[in-house]
PDB file of C-alpha atoms in Angstrom:
ATOM      1  CA  MET S 469       0.000   0.000   0.000  1.00 42.00           C
ATOM      2  CA  SER S 470       1.417   3.388  -0.964  1.00 40.00           C
ATOM      3  CA  LEU S 471       2.314   6.075   1.580  1.00 38.00           C
ATOM      4  CA  GLY S 472      -0.327   8.413   0.149  1.00 41.00           C
ATOM      5  CA  ARG S 473      -3.045   5.750   0.459  1.00 39.00           C
ATOM      6  CA  ARG S 474      -2.096   5.072   4.075  1.00 39.00           C
ATOM      7  CA  TRP S 475      -2.366   8.789   4.848  1.00 39.00           C
ATOM      8  CA  VAL S 476      -5.844   8.983   3.377  1.00 41.00           C
ATOM      9  CA  LEU S 477      -7.057   5.909   5.225  1.00 39.00           C
ATOM     10  CA  THR S 478      -5.573   7.124   8.509  1.00 42.00           C
ATOM     11  CA  ALA S 479      -7.196  10.515   8.106  1.00 38.00           C
ATOM     12  CA  VAL S 480     -10.649   9.130   7.318  1.00 37.00           C
ATOM     13  CA  ALA S 481     -10.663   6.541  10.114  1.00 38.00           C
ATOM     14  CA  GLY S 482     -12.241   7.263  13.483  1.00 36.00           C
ATOM     15  CA  GLY S 483     -13.899  10.424  14.773  1.00 33.00           C
ATOM     16  CA  PHE S 484     -17.200  11.266  16.456  1.00 30.00           C
ATOM     17  CA  LEU S 485     -19.905  13.912  16.180  1.00 29.00           C
ATOM     18  CA  THR S 486     -20.056  16.965  18.394  1.00 30.00           C
ATOM     19  CA  GLY S 487     -23.182  18.634  19.716  1.00 29.00           C
ATOM     20  CA  CYS S 488     -24.646  21.808  18.277  1.00 32.00           C
ATOM     21  CA  THR S 489     -26.877  24.167  20.172  1.00 31.00           C
ATOM     22  CA  SER S 490     -28.542  27.286  18.886  1.00 33.00           C
ATOM     23  CA  ALA S 491     -28.088  30.591  20.671  1.00 33.00           C
ATOM     24  CA  PRO S 492     -31.310  31.830  22.273  1.00 35.00           C
ATOM     25  CA  GLY S 493     -33.051  34.742  20.646  1.00 36.00           C
ATOM     26  CA  PRO S 494     -33.431  38.135  22.326  1.00 33.00           C
ATOM     27  CA  ALA S 495     -35.903  38.277  25.196  1.00 35.00           C
ATOM     28  CA  GLU S 496     -39.190  40.084  24.545  1.00 33.00           C
ATOM     29  CA  ARG S 497     -40.638  42.645  26.962  1.00 30.00           C
ATOM     30  CA  SER S 498     -44.015  41.837  28.517  1.00 33.00           C
ATOM     31  CA  GLN S 499     -46.754  44.394  29.081  1.00 34.00           C
ATOM     32  CA  ASP S 500     -49.080  44.468  32.113  1.00 35.00           C
ATOM     33  CA  PRO S 501     -52.603  43.893  30.708  1.00 33.00           C
ATOM     34  CA  SER S 502     -54.463  44.925  33.887  1.00 34.00           C
ATOM     35  CA  SER S 503     -56.855  47.945  33.888  1.00 34.00           C
ATOM     36  CA  PRO S 504     -55.388  51.208  35.179  1.00 35.00           C
ATOM     37  CA  PRO S 505     -56.533  52.324  38.627  1.00 35.00           C
ATOM     38  CA  GLY S 506     -58.965  55.262  39.134  1.00 36.00           C
ATOM     39  CA  SER S 507     -61.466  54.320  36.436  1.00 36.00           C
ATOM     40  CA  GLY S 508     -65.153  54.887  37.188  1.00 39.00           C
ATOM     41  CA  PRO S 509     -68.112  57.197  36.538  1.00 37.00           C
ATOM     42  CA  GLY S 510     -67.008  60.815  36.082  1.00 38.00           C
ATOM     43  CA  THR S 511     -63.332  60.030  36.212  1.00 37.00           C
ATOM     44  CA  VAL S 512     -60.717  59.984  33.536  1.00 36.00           C
ATOM     45  CA  PRO S 513     -58.602  56.827  33.588  1.00 39.00           C
ATOM     46  CA  THR S 514     -55.002  57.500  34.478  1.00 37.00           C
ATOM     47  CA  PRO S 515     -52.508  55.373  32.573  1.00 37.00           C
ATOM     48  CA  SER S 516     -50.421  53.122  34.703  1.00 36.00           C
ATOM     49  CA  VAL S 517     -46.704  53.668  34.422  1.00 38.00           C
ATOM     50  CA  ALA S 518     -44.599  50.713  35.382  1.00 40.00           C
ATOM     51  CA  PRO S 519     -41.487  51.551  37.374  1.00 43.00           C
ATOM     52  CA  PRO S 520     -38.311  51.202  35.337  1.00 42.00           C
ATOM     53  CA  SER S 521     -36.612  47.867  35.639  1.00 44.00           C
ATOM     54  CA  PRO S 522     -33.213  47.989  37.248  1.00 46.00           C
ATOM     55  CA  ALA S 523     -30.418  47.724  34.753  1.00 47.00           C
ATOM     56  CA  THR S 524     -29.025  44.241  34.442  1.00 46.00           C
ATOM     57  CA  PRO S 525     -25.321  44.352  35.238  1.00 50.00           C
ATOM     58  CA  SER S 526     -23.016  43.085  32.529  1.00 46.00           C
ATOM     59  CA  PRO S 527     -21.605  39.659  33.364  1.00 48.00           C
ATOM     60  CA  LYS S 528     -18.043  39.743  34.553  1.00 51.00           C
ATOM     61  CA  PRO S 529     -15.563  37.857  32.407  1.00 49.00           C
ATOM     62  CA  ALA S 530     -14.514  34.514  33.787  1.00 56.00           C
ATOM     63  CA  PRO S 531     -11.237  34.632  35.694  1.00 68.00           C
ATOM     64  CA  ARG S 532      -8.259  33.798  33.516  1.00 79.00           C
ATOM     65  CA  VAL S 533      -6.968  30.292  34.043  1.00 93.00           C
ATOM     66  CA  THR S 534      -3.394  30.590  35.273  1.00 98.00           C
ATOM     67  CA  ARG S 535      -0.398  28.431  34.582  1.00 98.00           C
ATOM     68  CA  ALA S 536      -0.027  27.649  38.287  1.00 98.00           C
ATOM     69  CA  ALA S 537      -3.650  26.548  38.548  1.00 98.00           C
ATOM     70  CA  THR S 538      -3.268  24.372  35.458  1.00 98.00           C
ATOM     71  CA  VAL S 539      -0.190  22.663  36.864  1.00 98.00           C
ATOM     72  CA  ALA S 540      -1.861  22.172  40.250  1.00 98.00           C
ATOM     73  CA  ARG S 541      -4.935  20.603  38.688  1.00 98.00           C
ATOM     74  CA  TYR S 542      -3.433  18.474  35.908  1.00 98.00           C
ATOM     75  CA  GLY S 543       0.233  18.074  36.815  1.00 97.00           C
ATOM     76  CA  ARG S 544      -0.154  14.667  38.478  1.00 97.00           C
ATOM     77  CA  MET S 545      -2.669  13.185  36.052  1.00 98.00           C
ATOM     78  CA  THR S 546      -1.690  10.311  33.780  1.00 97.00           C
ATOM     79  CA  PRO S 547      -3.072  10.351  30.230  1.00 98.00           C
ATOM     80  CA  THR S 548      -4.850   7.294  28.889  1.00 97.00           C
ATOM     81  CA  GLY S 549      -4.776   8.086  25.174  1.00 97.00           C
ATOM     82  CA  TRP S 550      -2.533   9.560  22.502  1.00 98.00           C
ATOM     83  CA  GLY S 551      -3.347  10.356  18.891  1.00 98.00           C
ATOM     84  CA  PHE S 552      -5.666  12.426  16.716  1.00 98.00           C
ATOM     85  CA  THR S 553      -8.775  12.018  18.867  1.00 97.00           C
ATOM     86  CA  ALA S 554      -9.670  12.579  22.511  1.00 97.00           C
ATOM     87  CA  PRO S 555     -12.850  13.519  24.359  1.00 97.00           C
ATOM     88  CA  GLY S 556     -14.004  16.912  23.090  1.00 97.00           C
ATOM     89  CA  VAL S 557     -11.859  16.951  19.940  1.00 98.00           C
ATOM     90  CA  VAL S 558     -13.849  18.095  16.897  1.00 98.00           C
ATOM     91  CA  THR S 559     -13.331  15.667  14.029  1.00 98.00           C
ATOM     92  CA  LYS S 560     -16.712  15.973  12.299  1.00 98.00           C
ATOM     93  CA  LEU S 561     -19.347  18.661  11.930  1.00 98.00           C
ATOM     94  CA  PRO S 562     -22.638  18.100  13.765  1.00 98.00           C
ATOM     95  CA  PRO S 563     -25.515  16.528  11.815  1.00 97.00           C
ATOM     96  CA  ALA S 564     -27.312  19.900  11.635  1.00 97.00           C
ATOM     97  CA  ALA S 565     -24.599  21.070   9.223  1.00 98.00           C
ATOM     98  CA  GLY S 566     -26.076  18.840   6.523  1.00 97.00           C
ATOM     99  CA  ARG S 567     -23.823  18.422   3.498  1.00 98.00           C
ATOM    100  CA  ALA S 568     -21.359  21.062   4.683  1.00 98.00           C
ATOM    101  CA  ILE S 569     -17.606  20.460   4.685  1.00 98.00           C
ATOM    102  CA  ALA S 570     -15.115  22.456   6.762  1.00 99.00           C
ATOM    103  CA  LEU S 571     -11.798  23.190   5.076  1.00 99.00           C
ATOM    104  CA  THR S 572      -8.975  23.927   7.520  1.00 99.00           C
ATOM    105  CA  PHE S 573      -5.417  24.905   6.642  1.00 99.00           C
ATOM    106  CA  ASP S 574      -2.411  25.028   8.961  1.00 98.00           C
ATOM    107  CA  ALA S 575       0.495  27.477   8.855  1.00 98.00           C
ATOM    108  CA  CYS S 576       3.179  25.936  11.025  1.00 97.00           C
ATOM    109  CA  GLY S 577       5.988  28.501  11.075  1.00 96.00           C
ATOM    110  CA  GLY S 578       9.565  27.932  12.096  1.00 94.00           C
ATOM    111  CA  PRO S 579      12.448  26.673   9.940  1.00 92.00           C
ATOM    112  CA  GLY S 580      11.064  25.552   6.593  1.00 91.00           C
ATOM    113  CA  GLY S 581       7.492  26.287   7.626  1.00 95.00           C
ATOM    114  CA  GLY S 582       7.164  30.037   7.247  1.00 97.00           C
ATOM    115  CA  GLY S 583       5.994  30.190   3.629  1.00 98.00           C
ATOM    116  CA  TYR S 584       2.714  31.569   2.326  1.00 98.00           C
ATOM    117  CA  ASP S 585       0.695  29.718  -0.310  1.00 98.00           C
ATOM    118  CA  ARG S 586      -0.797  32.711  -2.091  1.00 98.00           C
ATOM    119  CA  GLU S 587      -2.127  30.501  -4.883  1.00 98.00           C
ATOM    120  CA  LEU S 588      -4.215  28.510  -2.401  1.00 98.00           C
ATOM    121  CA  ILE S 589      -5.642  31.615  -0.723  1.00 98.00           C
ATOM    122  CA  ASP S 590      -6.382  33.218  -4.101  1.00 98.00           C
ATOM    123  CA  LEU S 591      -8.206  30.028  -5.129  1.00 98.00           C
ATOM    124  CA  LEU S 592     -10.423  30.129  -2.041  1.00 98.00           C
ATOM    125  CA  ARG S 593     -11.195  33.788  -2.615  1.00 98.00           C
ATOM    126  CA  ALA S 594     -11.968  33.291  -6.297  1.00 98.00           C
ATOM    127  CA  ARG S 595     -14.328  30.413  -5.483  1.00 97.00           C
ATOM    128  CA  LYS S 596     -15.718  32.238  -2.423  1.00 98.00           C
ATOM    129  CA  VAL S 597     -14.923  29.174  -0.334  1.00 98.00           C
ATOM    130  CA  PRO S 598     -14.604  29.899   3.400  1.00 98.00           C
ATOM    131  CA  ALA S 599     -11.981  28.200   5.521  1.00 99.00           C
ATOM    132  CA  THR S 600     -10.553  28.104   9.031  1.00 99.00           C
ATOM    133  CA  LEU S 601      -6.856  29.009   9.135  1.00 99.00           C
ATOM    134  CA  PHE S 602      -4.755  27.634  12.004  1.00 99.00           C
ATOM    135  CA  LEU S 603      -1.793  29.975  12.415  1.00 98.00           C
ATOM    136  CA  ASN S 604       1.271  29.336  14.557  1.00 98.00           C
ATOM    137  CA  ALA S 605       2.803  32.240  16.495  1.00 98.00           C
ATOM    138  CA  ARG S 606       6.080  31.964  14.564  1.00 98.00           C
ATOM    139  CA  TRP S 607       4.267  32.083  11.218  1.00 98.00           C
ATOM    140  CA  ILE S 608       2.381  35.198  12.305  1.00 98.00           C
ATOM    141  CA  ASP S 609       5.617  36.934  13.291  1.00 98.00           C
ATOM    142  CA  ALA S 610       7.189  36.098   9.916  1.00 98.00           C
ATOM    143  CA  ASN S 611       4.103  37.036   7.876  1.00 98.00           C
ATOM    144  CA  ARG S 612       2.498  39.994   9.654  1.00 98.00           C
ATOM    145  CA  ALA S 613       1.259  41.678   6.453  1.00 98.00           C
ATOM    146  CA  HIS S 614      -0.307  38.432   5.187  1.00 98.00           C
ATOM    147  CA  PHE S 615      -1.814  37.837   8.623  1.00 98.00           C
ATOM    148  CA  GLU S 616      -3.510  41.235   8.657  1.00 98.00           C
ATOM    149  CA  GLN S 617      -4.992  40.653   5.201  1.00 98.00           C
ATOM    150  CA  LEU S 618      -6.308  37.235   6.179  1.00 98.00           C
ATOM    151  CA  ALA S 619      -7.661  38.428   9.524  1.00 98.00           C
ATOM    152  CA  SER S 620      -9.599  41.237   7.837  1.00 98.00           C
ATOM    153  CA  ASP S 621     -11.188  38.909   5.266  1.00 98.00           C
ATOM    154  CA  PRO S 622     -14.597  37.620   6.480  1.00 98.00           C
ATOM    155  CA  LEU S 623     -14.135  34.547   4.295  1.00 98.00           C
ATOM    156  CA  PHE S 624     -11.592  33.239   6.782  1.00 98.00           C
ATOM    157  CA  GLU S 625     -11.611  32.400  10.466  1.00 98.00           C
ATOM    158  CA  ILE S 626      -8.303  32.657  12.324  1.00 98.00           C
ATOM    159  CA  ALA S 627      -7.548  29.861  14.796  1.00 99.00           C
ATOM    160  CA  ASN S 628      -4.730  28.933  17.179  1.00 98.00           C
ATOM    161  CA  HIS S 629      -1.990  26.582  15.942  1.00 98.00           C
ATOM    162  CA  GLY S 630       0.176  26.898  19.003  1.00 98.00           C
ATOM    163  CA  THR S 631       3.160  28.926  20.107  1.00 98.00           C
ATOM    164  CA  ARG S 632       6.009  26.616  19.041  1.00 98.00           C
ATOM    165  CA  HIS S 633       4.084  24.045  16.961  1.00 98.00           C
ATOM    166  CA  ARG S 634       4.471  21.131  19.346  1.00 98.00           C
ATOM    167  CA  PRO S 635       2.396  17.976  19.802  1.00 98.00           C
ATOM    168  CA  LEU S 636       0.313  18.433  22.947  1.00 98.00           C
ATOM    169  CA  SER S 637       1.353  15.994  25.660  1.00 98.00           C
ATOM    170  CA  VAL S 638       1.608  16.134  29.438  1.00 98.00           C
ATOM    171  CA  SER S 639       4.311  13.475  29.390  1.00 97.00           C
ATOM    172  CA  GLY S 640       6.700  14.534  26.610  1.00 97.00           C
ATOM    173  CA  ARG S 641       5.473  12.250  23.832  1.00 98.00           C
ATOM    174  CA  SER S 642       6.581  13.000  20.276  1.00 98.00           C
ATOM    175  CA  ALA S 643       4.993  12.717  16.835  1.00 98.00           C
ATOM    176  CA  TYR S 644       6.738  12.570  13.443  1.00 96.00           C
ATOM    177  CA  GLY S 645      10.031  13.293  15.196  1.00 95.00           C
ATOM    178  CA  ILE S 646       8.736  16.517  16.750  1.00 96.00           C
ATOM    179  CA  ALA S 647       9.130  16.631  20.524  1.00 97.00           C
ATOM    180  CA  GLY S 648       5.906  17.244  22.379  1.00 98.00           C
ATOM    181  CA  THR S 649       5.267  19.401  25.408  1.00 98.00           C
ATOM    182  CA  ARG S 650       6.725  17.772  28.501  1.00 98.00           C
ATOM    183  CA  ASP S 651       4.141  18.523  31.178  1.00 98.00           C
ATOM    184  CA  ALA S 652       0.960  20.408  31.998  1.00 98.00           C
ATOM    185  CA  GLY S 653       2.834  23.683  32.339  1.00 98.00           C
ATOM    186  CA  GLU S 654       4.270  23.417  28.835  1.00 98.00           C
ATOM    187  CA  VAL S 655       0.823  22.498  27.483  1.00 98.00           C
ATOM    188  CA  PHE S 656      -0.456  25.745  28.996  1.00 98.00           C
ATOM    189  CA  ASP S 657       2.420  27.693  27.419  1.00 98.00           C
ATOM    190  CA  GLU S 658       1.830  26.170  23.995  1.00 98.00           C
ATOM    191  CA  VAL S 659      -1.854  27.060  23.978  1.00 98.00           C
ATOM    192  CA  ALA S 660      -1.990  30.288  25.973  1.00 98.00           C
ATOM    193  CA  GLY S 661       1.049  31.943  24.407  1.00 98.00           C
ATOM    194  CA  ASN S 662      -0.481  32.111  20.934  1.00 98.00           C
ATOM    195  CA  GLN S 663      -3.948  32.603  22.386  1.00 98.00           C
ATOM    196  CA  ASP S 664      -2.752  35.839  23.979  1.00 98.00           C
ATOM    197  CA  LYS S 665      -1.057  36.931  20.744  1.00 98.00           C
ATOM    198  CA  LEU S 666      -4.158  36.302  18.652  1.00 98.00           C
ATOM    199  CA  THR S 667      -6.450  37.939  21.193  1.00 98.00           C
ATOM    200  CA  ALA S 668      -4.352  41.101  21.075  1.00 98.00           C
ATOM    201  CA  LEU S 669      -4.233  41.120  17.262  1.00 98.00           C
ATOM    202  CA  LEU S 670      -7.844  40.157  16.573  1.00 98.00           C
ATOM    203  CA  GLY S 671      -9.541  41.896  19.463  1.00 98.00           C
ATOM    204  CA  HIS S 672     -11.103  38.622  20.615  1.00 98.00           C
ATOM    205  CA  PRO S 673      -9.774  35.177  21.553  1.00 98.00           C
ATOM    206  CA  PRO S 674      -9.679  32.417  18.937  1.00 98.00           C
ATOM    207  CA  ARG S 675     -12.360  29.750  19.266  1.00 98.00           C
ATOM    208  CA  PHE S 676     -10.383  26.747  18.002  1.00 98.00           C
ATOM    209  CA  PHE S 677      -6.966  25.209  18.655  1.00 99.00           C
ATOM    210  CA  ARG S 678      -4.995  22.566  16.803  1.00 98.00           C
ATOM    211  CA  SER S 679      -1.624  21.371  18.049  1.00 98.00           C
ATOM    212  CA  GLY S 680       1.467  20.897  15.952  1.00 98.00           C
ATOM    213  CA  THR S 681       0.996  17.536  14.113  1.00 98.00           C
ATOM    214  CA  ALA S 682      -2.612  17.497  15.492  1.00 98.00           C
ATOM    215  CA  TYR S 683      -1.518  14.947  18.132  1.00 98.00           C
ATOM    216  CA  CYS S 684      -2.711  15.258  21.732  1.00 98.00           C
ATOM    217  CA  ASP S 685      -3.407  13.204  24.815  1.00 98.00           C
ATOM    218  CA  ASP S 686      -6.664  13.315  26.744  1.00 98.00           C
ATOM    219  CA  ILE S 687      -5.291  15.413  29.612  1.00 98.00           C
ATOM    220  CA  ALA S 688      -3.845  18.013  27.250  1.00 98.00           C
ATOM    221  CA  ALA S 689      -7.189  18.192  25.449  1.00 98.00           C
ATOM    222  CA  ARG S 690      -8.872  18.973  28.776  1.00 98.00           C
ATOM    223  CA  ILE S 691      -6.432  21.833  29.349  1.00 98.00           C
ATOM    224  CA  VAL S 692      -7.296  23.276  25.935  1.00 98.00           C
ATOM    225  CA  ALA S 693     -10.984  23.211  26.851  1.00 98.00           C
ATOM    226  CA  GLU S 694     -10.311  24.869  30.206  1.00 98.00           C
ATOM    227  CA  LEU S 695      -8.529  27.683  28.368  1.00 98.00           C
ATOM    228  CA  GLY S 696     -11.737  28.308  26.439  1.00 98.00           C
ATOM    229  CA  GLU S 697     -10.907  26.790  23.048  1.00 98.00           C
ATOM    230  CA  ARG S 698     -12.181  23.757  21.142  1.00 98.00           C
ATOM    231  CA  PHE S 699      -9.544  21.291  20.013  1.00 98.00           C
ATOM    232  CA  ALA S 700      -9.982  20.792  16.260  1.00 98.00           C
ATOM    233  CA  GLY S 701      -8.928  17.506  14.752  1.00 98.00           C
ATOM    234  CA  PHE S 702      -9.839  16.266  11.282  1.00 98.00           C
ATOM    235  CA  SER S 703     -11.488  13.434   9.408  1.00 98.00           C
ATOM    236  CA  VAL S 704      -9.777  13.872   6.006  1.00 98.00           C
ATOM    237  CA  ASN S 705      -6.056  14.522   5.572  1.00 98.00           C
ATOM    238  CA  ALA S 706      -5.844  16.314   2.226  1.00 98.00           C
ATOM    239  CA  ASP S 707      -2.105  16.830   1.788  1.00 98.00           C
ATOM    240  CA  ALA S 708      -0.140  14.789   4.359  1.00 98.00           C
ATOM    241  CA  GLY S 709       1.735  17.763   5.719  1.00 96.00           C
ATOM    242  CA  ALA S 710       2.004  19.356   2.252  1.00 97.00           C
ATOM    243  CA  THR S 711       3.905  16.325   0.917  1.00 98.00           C
ATOM    244  CA  PHE S 712       1.232  15.067  -1.491  1.00 98.00           C
ATOM    245  CA  THR S 713       1.339  15.675  -5.220  1.00 98.00           C
ATOM    246  CA  PRO S 714      -1.601  17.580  -6.771  1.00 98.00           C
ATOM    247  CA  ALA S 715      -3.122  14.274  -7.909  1.00 98.00           C
ATOM    248  CA  GLN S 716      -2.855  12.818  -4.403  1.00 98.00           C
ATOM    249  CA  VAL S 717      -4.386  15.965  -2.885  1.00 98.00           C
ATOM    250  CA  ARG S 718      -7.304  15.753  -5.308  1.00 98.00           C
ATOM    251  CA  ARG S 719      -7.944  12.074  -4.515  1.00 98.00           C
ATOM    252  CA  ALA S 720      -7.737  12.683  -0.772  1.00 98.00           C
ATOM    253  CA  ALA S 721      -9.992  15.756  -0.846  1.00 98.00           C
ATOM    254  CA  LEU S 722     -12.610  13.901  -2.870  1.00 98.00           C
ATOM    255  CA  THR S 723     -13.010  11.378  -0.036  1.00 98.00           C
ATOM    256  CA  ALA S 724     -14.687  14.159   1.981  1.00 98.00           C
ATOM    257  CA  THR S 725     -18.341  13.542   2.726  1.00 98.00           C
ATOM    258  CA  ALA S 726     -21.055  15.498   4.525  1.00 98.00           C
ATOM    259  CA  GLY S 727     -19.672  16.771   7.825  1.00 98.00           C
ATOM    260  CA  SER S 728     -16.005  16.171   7.041  1.00 98.00           C
ATOM    261  CA  VAL S 729     -13.297  18.350   8.578  1.00 98.00           C
ATOM    262  CA  VAL S 730     -10.487  18.520   6.016  1.00 99.00           C
ATOM    263  CA  ILE S 731      -6.919  19.382   7.006  1.00 98.00           C
ATOM    264  CA  GLY S 732      -4.337  20.861   4.636  1.00 98.00           C
ATOM    265  CA  HIS S 733      -1.461  23.324   4.753  1.00 98.00           C
ATOM    266  CA  MET S 734      -1.075  26.908   3.563  1.00 98.00           C
ATOM    267  CA  ASN S 735       2.603  27.426   4.383  1.00 98.00           C
ATOM    268  CA  HIS S 736       4.238  25.389   1.580  1.00 98.00           C
ATOM    269  CA  PRO S 737       3.662  27.198  -1.720  1.00 98.00           C
ATOM    270  CA  ALA S 738       5.866  24.713  -3.579  1.00 97.00           C
ATOM    271  CA  GLY S 739       3.669  21.782  -2.521  1.00 98.00           C
ATOM    272  CA  GLY S 740       0.713  20.295  -4.351  1.00 98.00           C
ATOM    273  CA  THR S 741      -2.027  21.611  -2.065  1.00 98.00           C
ATOM    274  CA  ALA S 742      -3.241  24.570  -4.132  1.00 98.00           C
ATOM    275  CA  GLU S 743      -3.330  22.721  -7.462  1.00 98.00           C
ATOM    276  CA  GLY S 744      -4.878  19.623  -5.940  1.00 98.00           C
ATOM    277  CA  MET S 745      -7.600  21.617  -4.198  1.00 98.00           C
ATOM    278  CA  ALA S 746      -8.266  23.505  -7.441  1.00 98.00           C
ATOM    279  CA  ARG S 747      -8.998  20.147  -9.070  1.00 98.00           C
ATOM    280  CA  ALA S 748     -11.142  18.870  -6.196  1.00 98.00           C
ATOM    281  CA  LEU S 749     -13.324  21.869  -5.327  1.00 98.00           C
ATOM    282  CA  PRO S 750     -15.413  21.900  -8.540  1.00 98.00           C
ATOM    283  CA  ALA S 751     -16.314  18.226  -8.089  1.00 98.00           C
ATOM    284  CA  LEU S 752     -17.238  18.694  -4.431  1.00 98.00           C
ATOM    285  CA  LEU S 753     -19.407  21.701  -5.265  1.00 97.00           C
ATOM    286  CA  ALA S 754     -21.064  19.829  -8.141  1.00 97.00           C
ATOM    287  CA  ALA S 755     -21.891  17.009  -5.717  1.00 97.00           C
ATOM    288  CA  GLY S 756     -23.970  19.441  -3.668  1.00 97.00           C
ATOM    289  CA  HIS S 757     -21.543  20.179  -0.865  1.00 98.00           C
ATOM    290  CA  ARG S 758     -21.073  23.611   0.644  1.00 98.00           C
ATOM    291  CA  PHE S 759     -18.143  24.893   2.639  1.00 98.00           C
ATOM    292  CA  VAL S 760     -18.161  26.506   6.086  1.00 98.00           C
ATOM    293  CA  ARG S 761     -15.793  27.835   8.692  1.00 98.00           C
ATOM    294  CA  LEU S 762     -15.695  25.726  11.828  1.00 98.00           C
ATOM    295  CA  SER S 763     -17.482  28.402  13.860  1.00 98.00           C
ATOM    296  CA  ASP S 764     -20.336  28.446  11.330  1.00 98.00           C
ATOM    297  CA  ALA S 765     -21.248  24.874  12.288  1.00 98.00           C
ATOM    298  CA  VAL S 766     -19.685  24.066  15.668  1.00 97.00           C
ATOM    299  CA  HIS S 767     -21.196  26.010  18.573  1.00 89.00           C
TER     300      HIS S 767
END
């Protein structure tokens, strides 16, 4: 079996559905239907004026989870799983999304990972295809002008791809030769460091996080949730870390079905991702699929 085929099969295997709840609509004011006092023969009814309701105080933001609190709570826990899935990890869209597919693209940063695939982004814009972009702190620092353009484009949602692009482990596990975080404190640093950067740049915190390599253990995934982000996995691996040829990318992308979360990369312009996606998107659209950002479907 070829390497490309193994990647596709690995990416499609496993996964579970996440819940979706709708936000409640605005509350409606009620009016007192009772008759005004003072009515009777020879009198003019006086309208009743209800006293003004006291202003509802704005809710205070939840206290920021600290590194010390994270270490105290999770530092002695032993993980029971390691891989692409863990409780709470989003690998599929909820059933309410129908035939929607979520395209997600990582920008990893660091040595050899700081490129910008303009052709891919131009393709998405030309096709008006939304996507969620997972940006690493190092990539943002090396591509500030590109970041600002992407962040200002409503077609795209900016998400957290970590501070140093490390697999997320509380015990130092590695993936693909990349050393993972060594303990709960380093998990906090990996998530919160780029979370703070993105919050300052965007004006609001990112909603989704994906670790370097997308690997995590179950304890690390709980820390991500406690920091207020959803861990985003995937169900279709479109480019195998930007190593696939355009033909392989096309074949992998075309395995996407209703509810799939597709992972690719936007930091390797010399790879086959842009051309392969250009070949796959027309077929997926013709099959009746639509594309969404993760936040459009996962609530």
